[in-house]
Short mmCIF file of C-alpha atoms and ligand atoms in Angstrom, two decimals:
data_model
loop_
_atom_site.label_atom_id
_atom_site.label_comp_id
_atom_site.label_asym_id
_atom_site.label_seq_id
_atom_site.Cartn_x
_atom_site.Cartn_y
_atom_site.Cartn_z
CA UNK A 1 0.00 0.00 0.00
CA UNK A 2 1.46 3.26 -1.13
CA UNK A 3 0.52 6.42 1.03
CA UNK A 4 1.11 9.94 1.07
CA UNK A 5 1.27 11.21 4.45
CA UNK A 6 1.01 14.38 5.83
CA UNK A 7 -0.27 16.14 9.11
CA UNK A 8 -0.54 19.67 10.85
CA UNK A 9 -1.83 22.10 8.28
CA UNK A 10 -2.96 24.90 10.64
CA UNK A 11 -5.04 25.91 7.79
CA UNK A 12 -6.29 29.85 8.22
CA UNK A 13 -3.15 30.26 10.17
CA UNK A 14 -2.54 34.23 11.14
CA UNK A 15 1.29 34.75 11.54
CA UNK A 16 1.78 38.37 13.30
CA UNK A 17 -1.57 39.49 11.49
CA UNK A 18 -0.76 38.49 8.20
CA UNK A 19 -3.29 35.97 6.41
CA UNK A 20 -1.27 33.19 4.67
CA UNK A 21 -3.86 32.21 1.80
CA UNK A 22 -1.59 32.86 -0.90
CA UNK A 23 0.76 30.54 0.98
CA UNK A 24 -2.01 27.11 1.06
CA UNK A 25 -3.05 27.70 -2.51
CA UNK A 26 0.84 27.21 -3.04
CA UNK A 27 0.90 24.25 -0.84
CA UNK A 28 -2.03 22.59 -1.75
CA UNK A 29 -1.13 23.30 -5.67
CA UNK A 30 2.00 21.07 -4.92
CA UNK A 31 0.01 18.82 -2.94
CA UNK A 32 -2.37 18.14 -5.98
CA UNK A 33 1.14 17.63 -8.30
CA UNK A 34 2.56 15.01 -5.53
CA UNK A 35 -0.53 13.33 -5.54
CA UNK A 36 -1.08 13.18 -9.72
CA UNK A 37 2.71 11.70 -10.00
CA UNK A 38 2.61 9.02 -7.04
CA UNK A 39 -0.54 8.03 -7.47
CA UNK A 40 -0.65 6.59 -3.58
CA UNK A 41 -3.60 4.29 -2.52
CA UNK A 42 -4.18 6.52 0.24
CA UNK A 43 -4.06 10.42 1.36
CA UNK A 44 -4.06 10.24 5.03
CA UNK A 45 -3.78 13.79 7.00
CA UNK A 46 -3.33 13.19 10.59
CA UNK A 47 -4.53 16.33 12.89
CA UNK A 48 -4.38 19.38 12.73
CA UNK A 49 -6.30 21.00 9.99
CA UNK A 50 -6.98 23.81 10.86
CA UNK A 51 -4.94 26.23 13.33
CA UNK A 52 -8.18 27.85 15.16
CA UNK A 53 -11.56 25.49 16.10
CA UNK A 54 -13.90 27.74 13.98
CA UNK A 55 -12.10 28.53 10.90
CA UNK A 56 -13.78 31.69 8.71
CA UNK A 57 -15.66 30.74 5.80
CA UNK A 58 -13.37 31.57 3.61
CA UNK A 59 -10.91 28.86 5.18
CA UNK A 60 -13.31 26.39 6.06
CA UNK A 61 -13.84 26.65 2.01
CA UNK A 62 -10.83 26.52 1.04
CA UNK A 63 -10.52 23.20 2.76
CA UNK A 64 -13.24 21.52 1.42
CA UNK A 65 -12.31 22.66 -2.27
CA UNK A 66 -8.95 21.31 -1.94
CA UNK A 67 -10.07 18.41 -0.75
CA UNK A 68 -12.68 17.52 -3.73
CA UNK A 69 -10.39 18.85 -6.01
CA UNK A 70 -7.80 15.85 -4.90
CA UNK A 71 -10.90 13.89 -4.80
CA UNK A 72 -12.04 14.28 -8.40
CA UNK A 73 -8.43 13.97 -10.15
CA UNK A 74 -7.98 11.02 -8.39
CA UNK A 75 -10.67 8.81 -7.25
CA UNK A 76 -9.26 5.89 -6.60
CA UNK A 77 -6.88 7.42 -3.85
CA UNK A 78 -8.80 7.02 -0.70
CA UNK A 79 -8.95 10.66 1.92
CA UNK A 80 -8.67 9.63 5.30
CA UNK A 81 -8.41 13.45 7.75
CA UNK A 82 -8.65 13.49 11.30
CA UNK A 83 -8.74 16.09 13.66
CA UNK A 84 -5.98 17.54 15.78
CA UNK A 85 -5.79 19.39 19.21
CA UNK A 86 -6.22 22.46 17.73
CA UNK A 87 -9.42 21.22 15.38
CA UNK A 88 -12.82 21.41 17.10
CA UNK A 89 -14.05 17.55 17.34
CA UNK A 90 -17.36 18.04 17.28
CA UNK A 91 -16.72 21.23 14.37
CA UNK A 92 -15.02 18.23 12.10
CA UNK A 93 -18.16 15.99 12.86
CA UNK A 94 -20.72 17.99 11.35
CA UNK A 95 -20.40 17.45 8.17
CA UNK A 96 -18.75 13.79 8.48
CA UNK A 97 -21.30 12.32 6.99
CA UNK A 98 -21.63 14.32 4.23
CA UNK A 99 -17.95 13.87 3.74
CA UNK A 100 -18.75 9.73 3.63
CA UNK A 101 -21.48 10.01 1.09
CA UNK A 102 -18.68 11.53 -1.23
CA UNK A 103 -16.37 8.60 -0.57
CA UNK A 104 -14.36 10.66 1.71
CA UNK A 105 -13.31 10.26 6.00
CA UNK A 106 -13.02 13.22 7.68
CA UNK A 107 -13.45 12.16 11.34
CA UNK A 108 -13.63 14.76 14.05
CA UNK A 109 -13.89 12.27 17.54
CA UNK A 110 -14.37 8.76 18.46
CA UNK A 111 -17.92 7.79 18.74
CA UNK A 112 -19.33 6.13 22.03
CA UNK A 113 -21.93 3.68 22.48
CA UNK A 114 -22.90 3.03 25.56
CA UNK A 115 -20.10 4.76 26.77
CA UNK A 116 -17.35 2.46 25.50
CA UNK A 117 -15.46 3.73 22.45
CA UNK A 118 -16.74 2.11 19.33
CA UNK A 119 -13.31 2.12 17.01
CA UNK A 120 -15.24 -0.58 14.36
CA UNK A 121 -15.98 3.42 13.37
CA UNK A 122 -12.30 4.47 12.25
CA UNK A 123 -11.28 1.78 10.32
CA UNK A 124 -11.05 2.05 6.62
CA UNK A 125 -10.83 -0.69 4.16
CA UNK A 126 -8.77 -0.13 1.23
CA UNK A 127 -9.74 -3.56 -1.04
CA UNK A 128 -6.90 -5.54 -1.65
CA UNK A 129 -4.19 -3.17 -0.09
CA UNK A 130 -4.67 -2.53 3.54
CA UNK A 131 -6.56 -0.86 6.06
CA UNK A 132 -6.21 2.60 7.65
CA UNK A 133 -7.01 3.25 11.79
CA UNK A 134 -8.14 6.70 12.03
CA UNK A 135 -7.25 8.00 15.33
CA UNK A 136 -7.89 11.81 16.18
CA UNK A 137 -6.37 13.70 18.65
CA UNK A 138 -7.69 12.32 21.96
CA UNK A 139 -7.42 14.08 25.46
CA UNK A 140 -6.10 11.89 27.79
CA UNK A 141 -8.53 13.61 30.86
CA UNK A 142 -11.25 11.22 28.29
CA UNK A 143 -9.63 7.83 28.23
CA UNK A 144 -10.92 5.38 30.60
CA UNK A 145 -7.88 4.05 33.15
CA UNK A 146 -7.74 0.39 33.19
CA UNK A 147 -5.65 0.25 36.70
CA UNK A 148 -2.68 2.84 38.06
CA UNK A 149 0.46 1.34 36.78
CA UNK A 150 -1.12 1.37 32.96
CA UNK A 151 -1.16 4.55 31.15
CA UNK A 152 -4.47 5.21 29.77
CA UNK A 153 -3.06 5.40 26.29
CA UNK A 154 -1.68 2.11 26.52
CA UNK A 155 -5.12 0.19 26.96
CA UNK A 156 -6.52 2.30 24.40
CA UNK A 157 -3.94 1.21 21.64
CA UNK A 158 -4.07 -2.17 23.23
CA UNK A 159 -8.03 -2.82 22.40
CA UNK A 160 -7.75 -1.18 18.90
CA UNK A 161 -4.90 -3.82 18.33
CA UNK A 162 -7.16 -6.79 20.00
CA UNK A 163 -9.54 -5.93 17.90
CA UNK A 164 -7.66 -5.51 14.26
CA UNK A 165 -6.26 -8.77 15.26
CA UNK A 166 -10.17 -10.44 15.37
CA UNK A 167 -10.29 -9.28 12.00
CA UNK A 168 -6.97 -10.49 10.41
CA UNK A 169 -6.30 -8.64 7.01
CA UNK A 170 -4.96 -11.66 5.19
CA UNK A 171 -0.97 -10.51 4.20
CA UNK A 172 -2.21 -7.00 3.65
CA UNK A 173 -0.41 -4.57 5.73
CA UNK A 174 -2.52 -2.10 8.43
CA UNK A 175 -2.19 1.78 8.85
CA UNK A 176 -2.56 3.72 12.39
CA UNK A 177 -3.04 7.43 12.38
CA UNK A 178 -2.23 9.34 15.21
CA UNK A 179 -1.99 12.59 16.88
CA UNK A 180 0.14 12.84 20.26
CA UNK A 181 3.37 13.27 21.55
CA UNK A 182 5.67 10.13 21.57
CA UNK A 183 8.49 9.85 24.17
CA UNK A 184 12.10 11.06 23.35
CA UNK A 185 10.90 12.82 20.27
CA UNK A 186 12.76 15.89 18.68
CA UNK A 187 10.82 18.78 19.76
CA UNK A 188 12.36 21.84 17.83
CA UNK A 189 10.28 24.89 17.19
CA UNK A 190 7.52 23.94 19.87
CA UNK A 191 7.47 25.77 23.10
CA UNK A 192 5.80 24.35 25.74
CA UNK A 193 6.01 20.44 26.91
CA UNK A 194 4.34 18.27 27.21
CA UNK A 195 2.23 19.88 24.33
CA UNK A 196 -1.55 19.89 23.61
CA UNK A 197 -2.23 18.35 26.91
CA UNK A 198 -1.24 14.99 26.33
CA UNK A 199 1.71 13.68 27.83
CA UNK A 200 4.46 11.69 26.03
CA UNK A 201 3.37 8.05 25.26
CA UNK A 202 6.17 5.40 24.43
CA UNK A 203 6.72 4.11 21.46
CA UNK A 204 5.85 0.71 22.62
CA UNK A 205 2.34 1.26 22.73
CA UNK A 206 1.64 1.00 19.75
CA UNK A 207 1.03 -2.88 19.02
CA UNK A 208 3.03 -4.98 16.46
CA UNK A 209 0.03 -5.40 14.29
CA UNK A 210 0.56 -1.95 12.76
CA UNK A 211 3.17 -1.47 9.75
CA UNK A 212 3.29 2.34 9.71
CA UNK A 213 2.53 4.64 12.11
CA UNK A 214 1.42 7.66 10.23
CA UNK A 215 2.04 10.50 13.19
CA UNK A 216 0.92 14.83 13.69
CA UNK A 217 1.46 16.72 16.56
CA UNK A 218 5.27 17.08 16.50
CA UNK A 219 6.35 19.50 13.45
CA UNK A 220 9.46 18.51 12.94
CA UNK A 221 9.50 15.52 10.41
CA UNK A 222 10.87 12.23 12.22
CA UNK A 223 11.36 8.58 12.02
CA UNK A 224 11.76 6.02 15.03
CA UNK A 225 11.53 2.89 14.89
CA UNK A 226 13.10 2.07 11.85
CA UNK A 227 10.19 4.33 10.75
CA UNK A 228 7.70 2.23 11.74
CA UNK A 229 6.56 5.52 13.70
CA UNK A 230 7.19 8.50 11.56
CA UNK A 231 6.20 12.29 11.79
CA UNK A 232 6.03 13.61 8.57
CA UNK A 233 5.72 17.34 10.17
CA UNK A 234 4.01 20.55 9.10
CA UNK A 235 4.32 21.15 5.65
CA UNK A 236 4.60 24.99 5.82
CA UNK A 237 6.46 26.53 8.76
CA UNK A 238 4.11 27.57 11.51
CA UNK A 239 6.70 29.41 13.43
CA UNK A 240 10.13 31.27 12.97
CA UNK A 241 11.70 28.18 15.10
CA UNK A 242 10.68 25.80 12.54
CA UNK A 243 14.22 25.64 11.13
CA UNK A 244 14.00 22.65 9.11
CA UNK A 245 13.04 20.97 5.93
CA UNK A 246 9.11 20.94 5.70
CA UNK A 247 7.26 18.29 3.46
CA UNK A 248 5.17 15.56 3.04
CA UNK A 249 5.75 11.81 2.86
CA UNK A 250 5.08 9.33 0.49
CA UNK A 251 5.75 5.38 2.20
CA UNK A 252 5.13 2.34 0.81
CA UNK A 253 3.83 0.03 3.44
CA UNK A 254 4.30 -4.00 3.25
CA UNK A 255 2.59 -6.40 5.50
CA UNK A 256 5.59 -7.30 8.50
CA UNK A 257 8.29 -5.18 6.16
CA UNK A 258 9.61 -1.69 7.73
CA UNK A 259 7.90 0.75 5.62
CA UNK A 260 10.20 2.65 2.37
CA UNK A 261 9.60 6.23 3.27
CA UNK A 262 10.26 9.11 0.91
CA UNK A 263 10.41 12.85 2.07
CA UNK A 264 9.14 15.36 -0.72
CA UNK A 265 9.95 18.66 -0.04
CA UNK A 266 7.28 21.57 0.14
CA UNK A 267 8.17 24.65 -1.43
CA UNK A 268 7.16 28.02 0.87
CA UNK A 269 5.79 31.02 -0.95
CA UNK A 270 6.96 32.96 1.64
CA UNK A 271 10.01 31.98 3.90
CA UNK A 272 10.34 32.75 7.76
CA UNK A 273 13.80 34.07 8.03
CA UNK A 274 15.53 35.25 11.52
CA UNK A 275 17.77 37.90 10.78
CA UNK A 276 20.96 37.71 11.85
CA UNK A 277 20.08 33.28 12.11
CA UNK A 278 22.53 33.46 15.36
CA UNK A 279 21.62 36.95 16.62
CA UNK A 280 23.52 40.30 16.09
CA UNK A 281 23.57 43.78 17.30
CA UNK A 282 20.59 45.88 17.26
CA UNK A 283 22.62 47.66 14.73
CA UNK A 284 23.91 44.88 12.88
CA UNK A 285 20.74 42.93 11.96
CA UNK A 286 19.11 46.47 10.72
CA UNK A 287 21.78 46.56 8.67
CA UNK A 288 21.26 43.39 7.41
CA UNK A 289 17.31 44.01 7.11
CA UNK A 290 18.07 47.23 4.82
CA UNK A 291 20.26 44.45 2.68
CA UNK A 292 17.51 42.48 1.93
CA UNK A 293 16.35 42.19 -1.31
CA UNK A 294 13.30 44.57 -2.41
CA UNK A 295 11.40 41.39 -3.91
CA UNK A 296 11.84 39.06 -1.44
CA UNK A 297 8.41 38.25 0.08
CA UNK A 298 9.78 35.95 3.25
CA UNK A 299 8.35 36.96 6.90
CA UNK A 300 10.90 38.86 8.80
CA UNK A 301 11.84 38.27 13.03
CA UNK A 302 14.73 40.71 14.02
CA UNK A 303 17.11 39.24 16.27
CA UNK A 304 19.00 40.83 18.82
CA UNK A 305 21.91 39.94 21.06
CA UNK A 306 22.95 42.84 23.11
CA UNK A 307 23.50 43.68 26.57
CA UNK A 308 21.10 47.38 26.31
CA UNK A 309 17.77 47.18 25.86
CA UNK A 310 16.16 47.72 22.51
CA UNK A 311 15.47 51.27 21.83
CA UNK A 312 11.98 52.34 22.30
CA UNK A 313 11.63 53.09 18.35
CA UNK A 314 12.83 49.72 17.14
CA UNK A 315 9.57 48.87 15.82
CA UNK A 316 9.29 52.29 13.43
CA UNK A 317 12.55 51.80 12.80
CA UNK A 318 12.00 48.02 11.04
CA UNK A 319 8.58 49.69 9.82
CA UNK A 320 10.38 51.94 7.68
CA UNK A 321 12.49 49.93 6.22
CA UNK A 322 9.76 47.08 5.28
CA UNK A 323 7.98 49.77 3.55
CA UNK A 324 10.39 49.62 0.95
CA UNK A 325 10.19 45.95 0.82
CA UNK A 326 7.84 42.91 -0.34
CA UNK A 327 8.59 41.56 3.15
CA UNK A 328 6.45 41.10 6.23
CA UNK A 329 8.21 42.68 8.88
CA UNK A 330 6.81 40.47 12.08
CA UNK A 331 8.92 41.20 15.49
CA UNK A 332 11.97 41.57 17.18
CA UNK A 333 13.49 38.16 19.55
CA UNK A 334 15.22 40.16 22.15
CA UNK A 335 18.18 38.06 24.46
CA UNK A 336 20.69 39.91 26.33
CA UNK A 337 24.03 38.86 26.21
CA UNK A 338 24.58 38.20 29.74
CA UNK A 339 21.01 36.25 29.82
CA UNK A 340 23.18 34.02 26.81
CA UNK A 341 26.44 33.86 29.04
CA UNK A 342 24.34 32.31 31.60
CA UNK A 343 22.82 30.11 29.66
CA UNK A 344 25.90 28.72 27.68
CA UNK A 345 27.35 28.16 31.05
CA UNK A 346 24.85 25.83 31.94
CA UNK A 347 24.75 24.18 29.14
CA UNK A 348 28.31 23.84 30.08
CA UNK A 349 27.87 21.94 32.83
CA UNK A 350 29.97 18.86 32.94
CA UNK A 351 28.90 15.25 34.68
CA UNK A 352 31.14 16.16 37.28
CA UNK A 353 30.38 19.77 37.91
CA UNK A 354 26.36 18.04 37.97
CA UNK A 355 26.90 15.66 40.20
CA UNK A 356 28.40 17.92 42.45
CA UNK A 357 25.51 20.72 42.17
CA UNK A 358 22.43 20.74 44.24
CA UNK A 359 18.73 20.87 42.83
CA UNK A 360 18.48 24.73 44.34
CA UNK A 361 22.15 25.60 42.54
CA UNK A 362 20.35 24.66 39.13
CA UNK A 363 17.54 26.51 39.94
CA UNK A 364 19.27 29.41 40.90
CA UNK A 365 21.25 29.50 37.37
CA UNK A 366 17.92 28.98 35.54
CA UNK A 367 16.28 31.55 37.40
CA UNK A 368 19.16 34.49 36.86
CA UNK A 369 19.89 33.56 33.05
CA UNK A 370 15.95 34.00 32.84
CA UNK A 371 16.55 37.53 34.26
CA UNK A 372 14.88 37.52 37.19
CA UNK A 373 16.00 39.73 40.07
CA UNK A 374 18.16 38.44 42.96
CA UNK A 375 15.55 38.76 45.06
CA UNK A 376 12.81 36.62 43.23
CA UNK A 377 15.37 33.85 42.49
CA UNK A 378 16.58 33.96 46.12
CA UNK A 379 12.09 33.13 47.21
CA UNK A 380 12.25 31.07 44.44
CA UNK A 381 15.41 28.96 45.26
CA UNK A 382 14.31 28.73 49.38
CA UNK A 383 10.95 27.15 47.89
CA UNK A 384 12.77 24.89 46.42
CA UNK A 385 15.09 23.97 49.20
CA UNK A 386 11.43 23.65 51.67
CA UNK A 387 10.24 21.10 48.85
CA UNK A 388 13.68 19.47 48.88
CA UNK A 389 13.69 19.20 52.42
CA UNK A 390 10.26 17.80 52.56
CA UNK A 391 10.72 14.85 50.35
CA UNK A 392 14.18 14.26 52.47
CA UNK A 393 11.62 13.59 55.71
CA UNK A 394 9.51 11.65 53.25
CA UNK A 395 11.57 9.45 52.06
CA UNK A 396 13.66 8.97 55.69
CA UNK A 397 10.25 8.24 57.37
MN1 LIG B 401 0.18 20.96 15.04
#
């Protein structure tokens, strides 16, 4: 079974007030071209449609277009969407089955009957080439808890397994999608963890009986596994940390074979470029903005590494020049240099020097390179010698 994967469109996306329309109709143009050449059995988009859970109109049509445009030049590829943490469930259900009557899955949540999850629901038979488990994003505060020591998301995977296995797809090879957060996974340009409220499952949840993993969530495109469990990542950049290659996959899936996975690069319309990449002068990466070329129509963040503040007119000051420019000037990232001193010195930090510094001596550093005043680090850091203390009587009682 040949399938092109992808995941975490944030379609209708606002990026420091600009819309990025001009930007989907470029991806979903190249989509349409990936999808003529391969020719893959399946188009499966895993989470994350849309970036907000009530997209405009305009958006929410621009999806569906898209979607029966891929539809008509290709019928035979089967459309299998599900919805992400940032996707409205119950939004992405309305009009499911409207979406089946066309041939097409676009599933929003898992339905319940009687309270128990009924997953018969999110599988799709592809005759004579496999089968596809559409998962959507599912809150873990939902999942039933089979006893303490289990995770929730383990039981969960577990039954979908037990019951694929009932239903054995004779030497034809079977497709989980996904949307969550999988243990020791690279989590470049995303800020918080663990992220969309889910925490980090382990990769051994998800049963032997599936032969790809197709994964969204995580935006930067990764395999584990031996790419059994693969994010394929967001094809556009959603944020200026999204320093890496963005594109879809296309993997061909055998039956108890790891999976042949190929990444094809998405081209951006519009690039987000940090200027200077490692940080400069306030000086220094204006002069670099007035450099760029006139045409150039990439999304601008200003970087500065300096030990002053930035001057109060920075922002009319990178105004100016963008009016000259096809750019979009967006904002400034601000360090100071002795915030970066800090911080390279504890990345610093040898074995030795760790095993020799206390919990509050970490905290401390982490608290000054984050610029707080002595005085907040020194409430924060006796907090954390109470709690320290605390678990000592703990674990001595
Ligand atoms: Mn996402």
């Amino acid at each position: 079974m040949k399938i092109l994967h992808t995941s975490d469109w944030h379609l209708g996306q606002v990026l420091y007030g600009y819309d990025r329309l001009d930007e989907y109709a470029g991806f979903f143009s190249q989509l349409k071209d990936i999808a003529r050449k391969e020719c893959p059995d399946a188009l499966v988009v895993s989470g994350d449609i849309f970036d907000v859970s009530a997209p405009s109109a305009t958006v929410a049509r621009m999806f569906k277009d898209n979607i029966l445009d891929l539809h008509e030049a290709l019928p035979d590829m089967t459309i299998v969407i599900t919805a992400g943490n940032h996707d409205s469930a119950s939004r992405i259900d309305v009009d499911r089955n409207l979406w089946r009557a066309g041939g097409i899955h676009v599933i929003g949540g898992i339905r319940r009957v009687e309270g128990e999850f009924d997953f018969s629901d999110l599988v799709v038979e592809i005759p004579g080439k496999g089968r596809i488990v559409a998962v959507p994003y599912i809150n873990a505060a939902f999942l039933p808890k089979k006893s303490e020591r289990e995770l929730p998301e383990m039981s969960f995977f577990g039954r979908i397994g037990a019951m694929l296995a009932e239903s054995a797809c004779d030497g034809l090879p079977t497709v989980l999608m996904a949307h969550l957060t999988v243990a020791g996974c690279d989590m470049t340009g995303h800020r918080i963890s663990p992220i969309g409220g889910m925490q980090a499952v382990d990769p051994g949840i998800f049963g032997e009986i599936f032969d790809y993993v197709a994964l969204g969530h995580i935006h930067k495109p990764q395999q584990m596994d031996g790419g059994r469990v693969t994010y394929c990542g967001t094809p556009m950049a959603v944020s200026f940390d999204e320093v890496f290659e963005h594109g879809v996959n296309i993997v061909n899936v055998e039956k108890g074979k790891a999976p042949e996975i190929e990444q094809i690069p998405i081209m951006p319309v519009r690039e987000l470029l940090t200027i200077p990449a490692d940080g400069g002068t306030f000086k220094e990466a204006i002069k670099l903005f007035r450099k760029l070329d006139n045409a150039d129509p990439s999304y601008i963040r200003l970087n500065v590494v300096q030990e002053e503040p930035l001057p109060v007119d920075c922002l009319e000051v990178a105004t100016e020049i963008a009016k000259e420019k096809s750019c979009r000037f967006c904002t400034y990232k601000y360090t100071r240099r002795s915030e970066l001193a800090e911080e390279e010195r504890m990345q610093g930090i040898t074995a030795f020097e760790f095993r020799d510094t206390t919990p509050c001596d970490i905290a401390a550093r982490f608290f000054r390179s984050r610029g707080f005043s002595q005085e907040v680090t020194d409430d924060y850091v006796s907090l954390i010698a109470e709690i320290e203390s605390e678990i000592a009587a703990e674990q001595n009682r």
